[in-house]
Amino acid sequence: MDNQLDPALLINSTAPQDPNSTRTQSDAPARPVPPPRGLYQWKTLLNLLRGADLAAVVAAGLLGHLMRFGTWLPNTSSAHLFLYLSSITTVVSLHLSHSYRVRTVKSFSEQLSALFVGGVGALLAILACGYLSGSLHDYSRIWVLATTVVAATLLLANRIAVTLLLRRGIASGHFLERIVMVGANEQADRMIATIRCEESSNVRILGMFEDRINRPLPALHGVPILGSTDDLLAYVRQNRVDRIVVTLPWVGSDRVDALLKKMRTVPVRVDLVPHEIIWQFPAIEMERLGGVPLLTIANGKVDEQMGMVKRLEDLAISSLLLLAASPVLMLTALAIKLDSRGPVIFKQKRHGFNNQIFDVYKFRSMRVADSAAPNVVQATRGDARVTRVGRFIRKTSLDELPQLINVLKGDMSIVGPRPHAVQHNHQYAGIIADYFARHNVKPGITGWAQVNGLRGETDTDDKMRRRVEYDLHYIEHWSLWLDLKIILMTGVAVWFQDTAY
């Protein structure tokens, strides 16, 4: 549970602005900017290919059974288990052979190579497991052979379909990665030339950012210089950008480090181009953009957290919780109405993804003041503004339940950094260098900081620094399993912690 403003102020207005705030254009975009679509379209395509491959192998098993026995479905549970485990094994083997990497899908020849390696590996694994378990003789060899031939045909058809879909999509302006580059130098010039020479390139270079514009610059093949690295932050917050590519030499480590501290506060993946000598070795396992190897140095997990898996997780959990908690929601609303005058729900302005301001919903836990409060005042122990019911719902975090609606709307996530009041954001951004990096993902109802004892009032700068450290750790190490762990830990934290009041 987090701190709230006086409800009378919050219902009809935004949080007051600090006149001494150092807010810049980069802090809040003039208009909401949707997340970049290029990387998400690639992830969607790869997930569709995985699903199509799994369906293809299952279909091949059923068709092979029809060809051998005259019926679609196996008539024993062990045969069903063999079919489905073999299908999963095949997809896992294809994954291990890098069949579902962007670099592989871009090249039909690499797709064929990965398909051959993954398919042979899956077949050997299935035969070895059947032999070692002594169950291989239970299944018809003709069924296995027919399934293998049909599966190979269908998997090949999937790759032909993906290649055609990808070529048509790129020609129509889809699957494009929109990048900006930092560092106008000879390496940047060579990178631009390499990308533009690649056939069917899906990279669109939006522009270049450079601090030292007074020195002679290379031609850069007509790519415009859009400003300094300070201008970059504002540009990213107001335009769709998939990547920031840093082309500075590694010997300038101090300059790269300073740039990294700036750029990690925007929700865009940051990649560093290695020395040119590495470019000529395609076997080196590094991601490549237009043939140029890249090393991700910041925000490598951001695109995953803004992608389909995280959104499906939010929709499923928030829908189930709203349904299960509907009696509690109604009883809480009734108790608030009977306890004190004023609305049951109030809206508070907070920063969300990419510093975009949204209205967060909460159950009202404070008395409605007769006049608007001039500043954001955090709730403290024994705060006279908190009602009797409000004290209970804040203690149990029931006041946060309406934020499930924020999750359904897409403003918030079930798990993520807790959103702070707008005025607090401007206050702490001037104290903590990486503070705005918390906004690289959607804010959450609960978070890694909250289940580690940092729930409730942040009355010192040190507490806020620790909360930011936990939030950034969560962003950099996100996984679906970490989310589930935090959700389970939240119940324990709410029950035992005594920091919410």
Coordinates of C-alpha atoms in Angstrom, one line a residue:
M1 CA 0.0 0.0 0.0
D2 CA 1.4 3.4 -0.9
N3 CA 0.8 6.9 0.2
Q4 CA -2.1 9.0 -1.1
L5 CA -3.0 12.7 -1.4
D6 CA -6.0 14.3 0.2
P7 CA -9.0 12.8 -1.6
A8 CA -10.6 16.2 -2.1
L9 CA -7.6 17.2 -4.2
L10 CA -7.3 13.9 -6.1
I11 CA -10.9 13.4 -7.4
N12 CA -11.0 16.4 -9.7
S13 CA -7.4 17.5 -10.3
T14 CA -3.9 16.4 -10.8
A15 CA -1.1 16.6 -8.2
P16 CA 0.4 20.0 -7.8
Q17 CA 3.6 20.8 -9.5
D18 CA 6.7 21.7 -7.6
P19 CA 7.8 25.1 -8.8
N20 CA 11.4 24.2 -8.1
S21 CA 11.1 21.0 -10.1
T22 CA 13.8 20.1 -12.6
R23 CA 11.3 18.6 -14.9
T24 CA 12.3 18.6 -18.6
Q25 CA 10.7 17.6 -21.8
S26 CA 12.1 14.1 -21.3
D27 CA 10.2 13.6 -18.1
A28 CA 6.7 13.5 -19.5
P29 CA 5.8 13.2 -23.2
A30 CA 3.3 15.7 -24.7
R31 CA 1.2 12.7 -25.9
P32 CA 1.1 9.0 -25.0
V33 CA 3.5 7.0 -27.1
P34 CA 2.6 3.3 -27.7
P35 CA 5.4 0.9 -27.2
P36 CA 7.6 0.1 -30.2
R37 CA 6.0 -2.4 -32.5
G38 CA 8.9 -3.9 -34.4
L39 CA 10.4 -6.1 -31.7
Y40 CA 6.9 -7.2 -30.6
Q41 CA 5.9 -8.2 -34.1
W42 CA 9.0 -10.3 -34.3
K43 CA 8.2 -12.0 -31.0
T44 CA 4.6 -12.6 -32.1
L45 CA 5.9 -14.2 -35.3
L46 CA 8.3 -16.4 -33.5
N47 CA 5.6 -17.5 -31.0
L48 CA 3.3 -18.3 -33.9
L49 CA 6.0 -20.4 -35.5
R50 CA 6.5 -22.3 -32.2
G51 CA 2.7 -23.0 -32.0
A52 CA 2.5 -23.9 -35.7
D53 CA 5.4 -26.4 -35.3
L54 CA 3.8 -28.0 -32.2
A55 CA 0.5 -28.3 -34.1
A56 CA 2.3 -29.7 -37.1
V57 CA 4.0 -32.5 -35.2
V58 CA 0.8 -33.5 -33.4
A59 CA -1.1 -33.5 -36.7
A60 CA 1.7 -35.6 -38.2
G61 CA 1.3 -38.1 -35.4
L62 CA -2.4 -38.3 -35.9
L63 CA -2.1 -38.6 -39.7
G64 CA 0.6 -41.2 -39.4
H65 CA -1.7 -43.2 -37.1
L66 CA -4.5 -42.9 -39.7
M67 CA -2.2 -44.2 -42.4
R68 CA -1.1 -47.2 -40.3
F69 CA -4.2 -48.2 -38.4
G70 CA -7.1 -46.5 -40.2
T71 CA -8.1 -44.3 -37.2
W72 CA -7.0 -40.8 -36.2
L73 CA -6.7 -41.3 -32.5
P74 CA -4.5 -43.9 -30.7
N75 CA -6.6 -46.3 -28.6
T76 CA -4.2 -46.5 -25.6
S77 CA -3.2 -43.9 -23.0
S78 CA 0.5 -44.8 -23.5
A79 CA 0.3 -44.1 -27.2
H80 CA -1.3 -40.7 -26.5
L81 CA 1.5 -39.9 -24.0
F82 CA 4.1 -41.0 -26.5
L83 CA 2.6 -38.8 -29.2
Y84 CA 2.4 -35.6 -27.1
L85 CA 5.7 -36.0 -25.3
S86 CA 7.4 -36.6 -28.7
S87 CA 5.7 -33.4 -30.1
I88 CA 7.0 -31.4 -27.1
T89 CA 10.5 -32.9 -27.5
T90 CA 10.6 -31.9 -31.1
V91 CA 9.7 -28.3 -30.4
V92 CA 12.3 -28.2 -27.6
S93 CA 14.9 -29.6 -29.9
L94 CA 14.1 -27.0 -32.6
H95 CA 14.4 -24.3 -29.9
L96 CA 17.8 -25.6 -28.9
S97 CA 18.9 -25.6 -32.6
H98 CA 18.1 -21.8 -32.7
S99 CA 15.1 -22.3 -35.0
Y100 CA 13.2 -19.5 -33.2
R101 CA 15.8 -16.8 -33.3
V102 CA 15.2 -13.6 -35.4
R103 CA 18.6 -14.1 -37.1
T104 CA 17.6 -17.6 -38.2
V105 CA 14.1 -16.7 -39.4
K106 CA 15.5 -13.9 -41.6
S107 CA 17.5 -16.5 -43.7
F108 CA 15.7 -19.4 -45.3
S109 CA 18.9 -21.3 -45.6
E110 CA 19.5 -20.9 -41.9
Q111 CA 16.0 -22.1 -41.2
L112 CA 16.6 -25.2 -43.2
S113 CA 19.9 -25.9 -41.4
A114 CA 18.3 -25.4 -38.0
L115 CA 15.3 -27.5 -39.0
F116 CA 17.6 -30.4 -40.0
V117 CA 19.7 -30.2 -36.8
G118 CA 16.6 -29.9 -34.5
G119 CA 14.6 -32.5 -36.3
V120 CA 17.4 -35.1 -36.3
G121 CA 18.2 -34.3 -32.7
A122 CA 14.5 -34.8 -31.7
L123 CA 14.2 -38.1 -33.5
L124 CA 17.4 -39.5 -31.9
A125 CA 16.2 -38.3 -28.5
I126 CA 12.8 -40.0 -28.9
L127 CA 14.3 -43.2 -30.1
A128 CA 16.9 -43.2 -27.3
C129 CA 14.3 -42.6 -24.6
G130 CA 12.1 -45.3 -26.1
Y131 CA 15.0 -47.8 -26.2
L132 CA 16.2 -47.1 -22.7
S133 CA 12.7 -47.3 -21.2
G134 CA 12.0 -50.5 -23.1
S135 CA 8.8 -49.1 -24.6
L136 CA 10.0 -48.6 -28.2
H137 CA 8.8 -52.1 -29.3
D138 CA 5.2 -51.1 -28.1
Y139 CA 4.8 -48.7 -31.1
S140 CA 4.5 -49.5 -34.7
R141 CA 7.7 -48.7 -36.7
I142 CA 5.5 -47.8 -39.7
W143 CA 3.6 -45.3 -37.5
V144 CA 6.9 -43.7 -36.4
L145 CA 8.3 -43.6 -39.9
A146 CA 5.0 -42.1 -41.4
T147 CA 4.9 -39.5 -38.6
T148 CA 8.5 -38.5 -39.2
V149 CA 8.0 -38.0 -43.0
V150 CA 4.7 -36.0 -42.5
A151 CA 6.2 -33.9 -39.7
A152 CA 9.2 -33.0 -41.8
T153 CA 6.9 -32.0 -44.6
L154 CA 4.7 -29.9 -42.4
L155 CA 7.6 -28.2 -40.6
L156 CA 9.2 -27.3 -43.9
A157 CA 5.8 -25.9 -45.0
N158 CA 5.8 -23.8 -41.9
R159 CA 9.1 -22.3 -42.8
I160 CA 8.1 -21.5 -46.3
A161 CA 4.9 -19.8 -45.0
V162 CA 6.9 -17.8 -42.5
T163 CA 9.4 -16.7 -45.1
L164 CA 6.7 -15.5 -47.5
L165 CA 4.8 -13.8 -44.6
L166 CA 8.0 -12.1 -43.5
R167 CA 8.9 -10.8 -47.0
R168 CA 5.4 -9.5 -47.6
G169 CA 5.4 -7.9 -44.1
I170 CA 8.7 -6.1 -44.6
A171 CA 7.6 -4.9 -48.0
S172 CA 4.4 -3.5 -46.3
G173 CA 6.3 -1.7 -43.6
H174 CA 5.9 -4.3 -40.8
F175 CA 8.6 -6.1 -38.8
L176 CA 10.7 -3.0 -39.1
E177 CA 13.1 -2.2 -36.2
R178 CA 13.2 1.6 -35.7
I179 CA 16.6 2.5 -34.3
V180 CA 18.5 5.6 -33.3
M181 CA 22.3 5.8 -33.1
V182 CA 24.6 7.5 -30.6
G183 CA 28.0 8.6 -31.8
A184 CA 28.6 10.2 -35.2
N185 CA 31.9 8.6 -36.2
E186 CA 33.5 6.3 -38.8
Q187 CA 32.2 3.2 -37.1
A188 CA 28.7 4.6 -37.3
D189 CA 29.2 5.4 -41.0
R190 CA 30.4 1.8 -41.7
M191 CA 27.4 0.4 -39.7
I192 CA 24.9 2.4 -41.7
A193 CA 26.5 1.2 -45.0
T194 CA 26.5 -2.4 -43.8
I195 CA 22.8 -2.3 -42.9
R196 CA 21.8 -0.6 -46.2
C197 CA 23.7 -3.2 -48.2
E198 CA 21.9 -6.1 -46.6
E199 CA 19.1 -7.5 -48.8
S200 CA 15.6 -7.3 -47.3
S201 CA 16.9 -5.2 -44.4
N202 CA 14.2 -4.7 -41.8
V203 CA 16.1 -1.9 -40.0
R204 CA 15.0 1.8 -40.3
I205 CA 17.5 4.3 -39.0
L206 CA 15.6 7.3 -37.6
G207 CA 18.6 9.5 -36.9
M208 CA 21.8 10.1 -35.1
F209 CA 22.6 11.8 -31.7
E210 CA 26.0 13.3 -31.0
D211 CA 27.3 15.6 -28.3
R212 CA 30.4 16.8 -30.1
I213 CA 28.9 18.3 -33.2
N214 CA 31.6 21.0 -33.5
R215 CA 34.1 18.5 -34.9
P216 CA 34.2 17.3 -38.5
L217 CA 31.7 14.5 -39.0
P218 CA 31.6 11.7 -41.6
A219 CA 28.9 11.7 -44.3
L220 CA 26.7 9.1 -42.4
H221 CA 25.0 8.3 -45.7
G222 CA 22.4 11.0 -45.3
V223 CA 21.2 10.0 -41.8
P224 CA 20.2 13.2 -40.0
I225 CA 21.7 14.3 -36.7
L226 CA 18.7 14.9 -34.4
G227 CA 20.5 16.6 -31.5
S228 CA 22.6 15.8 -28.4
T229 CA 22.2 12.8 -26.0
D230 CA 20.1 15.1 -23.8
D231 CA 17.7 15.5 -26.8
L232 CA 17.7 11.8 -27.2
L233 CA 15.7 11.2 -24.0
A234 CA 13.0 13.5 -25.1
Y235 CA 12.9 12.0 -28.6
V236 CA 12.5 8.5 -27.3
R237 CA 9.7 9.5 -25.0
Q238 CA 7.8 11.1 -27.9
N239 CA 8.5 8.6 -30.8
R240 CA 8.5 4.9 -31.4
V241 CA 12.0 3.6 -31.0
D242 CA 13.0 -0.1 -30.8
R243 CA 16.7 0.3 -30.0
I244 CA 19.4 2.7 -29.2
V245 CA 22.6 1.7 -30.8
V246 CA 25.8 3.2 -29.3
T247 CA 28.7 3.3 -31.8
L248 CA 31.2 4.9 -29.5
P249 CA 34.6 3.2 -29.2
W250 CA 35.1 1.0 -26.1
V251 CA 38.2 2.9 -25.2
G252 CA 36.0 5.8 -24.3
S253 CA 34.6 3.8 -21.3
D254 CA 33.9 6.9 -19.2
R255 CA 31.8 8.4 -21.9
V256 CA 30.0 5.2 -22.6
D257 CA 29.3 4.8 -18.8
A258 CA 27.9 8.3 -18.6
L259 CA 25.7 7.7 -21.6
L260 CA 24.4 4.4 -20.2
K261 CA 23.3 6.2 -17.0
K262 CA 21.3 8.6 -19.1
M263 CA 19.8 6.0 -21.5
R264 CA 18.7 3.4 -19.0
T265 CA 16.0 5.8 -17.8
V266 CA 14.0 5.3 -21.0
P267 CA 12.2 2.0 -21.9
V268 CA 14.3 1.1 -24.9
R269 CA 16.9 -1.6 -25.4
V270 CA 20.4 -0.2 -25.5
D271 CA 23.1 -2.0 -27.6
L272 CA 26.8 -1.4 -28.0
V273 CA 28.6 -2.0 -31.3
P274 CA 31.9 -3.9 -30.7
H275 CA 35.2 -3.2 -32.5
E276 CA 35.0 -3.7 -36.3
I277 CA 37.4 -6.6 -36.2
I278 CA 34.5 -8.7 -34.7
W279 CA 32.2 -8.0 -37.6
Q280 CA 33.9 -10.3 -40.0
F281 CA 33.3 -13.4 -37.8
P282 CA 29.7 -14.5 -38.3
A283 CA 30.1 -17.5 -36.2
I284 CA 30.5 -15.4 -33.0
E285 CA 27.3 -15.9 -31.0
M286 CA 26.2 -12.3 -30.8
E287 CA 22.9 -10.8 -32.0
R288 CA 23.2 -9.0 -35.3
L289 CA 21.3 -6.1 -36.6
G290 CA 21.6 -5.8 -40.4
G291 CA 24.7 -8.0 -40.2
V292 CA 26.4 -5.9 -37.5
P293 CA 27.0 -7.7 -34.1
L294 CA 25.6 -6.0 -31.1
L295 CA 26.1 -6.4 -27.3
T296 CA 23.1 -5.4 -25.2
I297 CA 24.2 -3.3 -22.2
A298 CA 20.8 -2.0 -20.9
N299 CA 17.1 -2.7 -20.8
G300 CA 17.5 -6.2 -22.3
K301 CA 14.3 -7.4 -20.5
V302 CA 12.1 -4.4 -21.1
D303 CA 10.6 -5.6 -24.4
E304 CA 9.7 -9.0 -22.8
Q305 CA 7.8 -7.2 -20.0
M306 CA 5.8 -5.1 -22.4
G307 CA 5.1 -8.1 -24.6
M308 CA 2.3 -10.7 -25.1
V309 CA 3.2 -13.1 -22.3
K310 CA 3.2 -10.4 -19.6
R311 CA -0.1 -9.0 -20.9
L312 CA -1.8 -12.4 -20.9
E313 CA -0.6 -13.0 -17.4
D314 CA -2.1 -9.6 -16.3
L315 CA -5.4 -10.2 -18.0
A316 CA -5.8 -13.8 -16.6
I317 CA -4.9 -13.0 -13.0
S318 CA -6.7 -9.6 -12.8
S319 CA -9.9 -11.2 -14.2
L320 CA -9.8 -14.1 -11.8
L321 CA -9.0 -11.9 -8.8
L322 CA -11.8 -9.4 -9.7
L323 CA -14.3 -12.3 -9.9
A324 CA -13.1 -13.9 -6.7
A325 CA -12.9 -10.7 -4.7
S326 CA -16.2 -9.2 -5.9
P327 CA -17.9 -9.8 -2.5
V328 CA -15.0 -8.2 -0.7
L329 CA -15.2 -5.2 -3.1
M330 CA -18.9 -4.7 -2.4
L331 CA -18.5 -5.0 1.4
T332 CA -15.5 -2.7 1.4
A333 CA -17.4 -0.1 -0.6
L334 CA -20.4 -0.3 1.7
A335 CA -18.2 0.1 4.8
I336 CA -16.5 3.2 3.4
K337 CA -19.8 4.8 2.5
L338 CA -21.2 4.1 6.0
D339 CA -18.1 5.2 7.8
S340 CA -17.5 8.7 6.3
R341 CA -18.9 11.0 3.8
G342 CA -17.4 11.2 0.3
P343 CA -16.9 9.0 -2.7
V344 CA -15.9 5.3 -2.4
I345 CA -13.3 5.5 -5.1
F346 CA -10.9 8.3 -5.9
K347 CA -8.4 8.8 -8.7
Q348 CA -4.8 9.8 -8.2
K349 CA -2.4 11.1 -10.9
R350 CA 0.7 8.9 -11.2
H351 CA 3.4 8.2 -13.7
G352 CA 3.2 5.0 -15.7
F353 CA 5.1 3.4 -18.5
N354 CA 7.5 5.9 -20.2
N355 CA 6.5 8.6 -17.7
Q356 CA 3.0 8.8 -19.1
I357 CA 0.5 10.1 -16.5
F358 CA -2.6 8.0 -15.8
D359 CA -5.3 7.8 -13.1
V360 CA -4.8 5.1 -10.5
Y361 CA -7.9 3.9 -8.7
K362 CA -8.0 3.2 -5.0
F363 CA -10.6 2.8 -2.3
R364 CA -10.8 6.1 -0.3
S365 CA -9.2 5.6 3.1
M366 CA -9.0 9.3 4.2
R367 CA -11.5 11.9 5.1
V368 CA -12.5 14.4 2.5
A369 CA -10.8 17.6 3.4
D370 CA -12.6 21.0 3.2
S371 CA -9.8 22.5 1.2
A372 CA -7.3 21.2 -1.3
A373 CA -4.0 20.2 0.1
P374 CA -1.1 22.3 -1.4
N375 CA 1.4 19.4 -1.4
V376 CA 1.6 15.7 -1.5
V377 CA 1.8 14.5 2.2
Q378 CA 2.6 10.9 2.9
A379 CA 0.5 9.0 5.4
T380 CA 2.3 8.5 8.7
R381 CA 1.6 6.2 11.7
G382 CA -1.5 7.4 13.5
D383 CA -2.4 9.9 10.7
A384 CA -5.6 11.7 11.8
R385 CA -6.7 11.9 8.1
V386 CA -7.2 8.2 7.9
T387 CA -10.7 6.9 8.7
R388 CA -11.5 3.9 10.9
V389 CA -12.3 1.8 7.8
G390 CA -9.4 3.4 6.0
R391 CA -6.9 2.2 8.6
F392 CA -8.1 -1.4 8.2
I393 CA -8.1 -1.4 4.4
R394 CA -4.7 0.3 4.3
K395 CA -3.3 -2.3 6.7
T396 CA -4.6 -5.2 4.7
S397 CA -4.0 -3.5 1.3
L398 CA -7.7 -3.8 0.4
D399 CA -7.5 -0.2 -0.7
E400 CA -5.4 -1.3 -3.7
L401 CA -8.0 -3.8 -5.1
P402 CA -9.6 -1.2 -7.5
Q403 CA -6.2 -1.2 -9.3
L404 CA -7.2 -4.5 -10.8
I405 CA -9.3 -2.3 -13.2
N406 CA -6.1 -0.4 -14.0
V407 CA -4.5 -3.7 -15.0
L408 CA -7.5 -4.6 -17.2
K409 CA -7.2 -1.2 -18.9
G410 CA -3.5 -1.7 -19.6
D411 CA -2.2 1.2 -17.4
M412 CA -0.7 -1.2 -14.8
S413 CA 0.5 -4.7 -14.3
I414 CA -0.1 -7.2 -11.5
V415 CA 3.7 -7.1 -10.7
G416 CA 6.0 -4.1 -11.3
P417 CA 7.4 -1.1 -9.6
R418 CA 4.8 0.7 -7.5
P419 CA 3.7 4.0 -9.0
H420 CA 4.5 7.1 -6.9
A421 CA 2.7 10.4 -6.8
V422 CA 3.8 12.7 -9.6
Q423 CA 5.2 15.3 -7.2
H424 CA 7.3 12.6 -5.5
N425 CA 8.7 11.5 -8.8
H426 CA 10.0 15.0 -9.6
Q427 CA 11.4 15.3 -6.1
Y428 CA 13.3 12.0 -6.1
A429 CA 14.4 12.2 -9.7
G430 CA 16.7 15.1 -8.8
I431 CA 18.2 13.0 -6.0
I432 CA 18.4 9.5 -7.4
A433 CA 20.1 9.3 -10.8
D434 CA 18.3 6.1 -12.1
Y435 CA 15.0 7.0 -10.6
F436 CA 13.0 7.3 -13.9
A437 CA 14.3 3.9 -15.0
R438 CA 11.5 2.6 -12.8
H439 CA 9.1 3.7 -15.6
N440 CA 10.6 1.6 -18.3
V441 CA 7.9 -1.0 -17.6
K442 CA 4.3 -0.7 -16.4
P443 CA 3.8 0.0 -12.7
G444 CA 2.4 -2.8 -10.6
I445 CA 0.0 -3.5 -7.8
T446 CA 2.8 -5.3 -6.0
G447 CA 6.5 -5.5 -6.6
W448 CA 9.9 -6.9 -5.7
A449 CA 10.6 -4.0 -3.4
Q450 CA 7.3 -4.4 -1.5
V451 CA 7.8 -8.2 -0.7
N452 CA 11.3 -7.3 0.5
G453 CA 10.1 -5.0 3.3
L454 CA 9.9 -1.7 1.4
R455 CA 6.1 -1.3 1.6
G456 CA 4.4 1.8 2.8
E457 CA 6.0 5.1 3.8
T458 CA 9.3 6.2 2.3
D459 CA 10.2 8.9 4.8
T460 CA 14.0 9.0 4.0
D461 CA 16.0 9.3 0.8
D462 CA 17.8 6.0 1.8
K463 CA 14.5 4.1 1.8
M464 CA 13.6 5.4 -1.6
R465 CA 17.1 4.5 -3.0
R466 CA 16.6 1.0 -1.7
R467 CA 13.2 0.8 -3.3
V468 CA 14.6 2.0 -6.6
E469 CA 17.4 -0.6 -6.4
Y470 CA 14.9 -3.4 -5.9
D471 CA 12.7 -2.1 -8.7
L472 CA 15.6 -2.0 -11.2
H473 CA 16.7 -5.5 -10.1
Y474 CA 13.2 -6.7 -10.9
I475 CA 13.3 -5.0 -14.4
E476 CA 16.7 -6.4 -15.3
H477 CA 15.9 -10.0 -14.1
W478 CA 12.2 -10.3 -15.0
S479 CA 10.7 -13.7 -15.7
L480 CA 7.2 -15.2 -15.5
W481 CA 8.4 -17.3 -12.6
L482 CA 9.7 -14.2 -10.7
D483 CA 6.2 -12.7 -11.1
L484 CA 4.5 -15.8 -9.7
K485 CA 7.0 -15.8 -6.8
I486 CA 6.2 -12.2 -6.0
I487 CA 2.5 -12.8 -6.1
L488 CA 2.8 -15.6 -3.6
M489 CA 5.1 -13.6 -1.4
T490 CA 2.7 -10.7 -1.4
G491 CA 0.2 -12.5 0.7
V492 CA 2.8 -13.3 3.3
A493 CA 4.2 -9.7 3.2
V494 CA 0.7 -8.2 3.7
W495 CA 0.0 -10.4 6.7
F496 CA 3.3 -10.0 8.6
Q497 CA 4.6 -6.6 7.7
D498 CA 3.8 -3.6 9.8
T499 CA 4.9 -0.7 7.5
A500 CA 1.5 0.2 6.0
Y501 CA -0.7 2.7 7.9

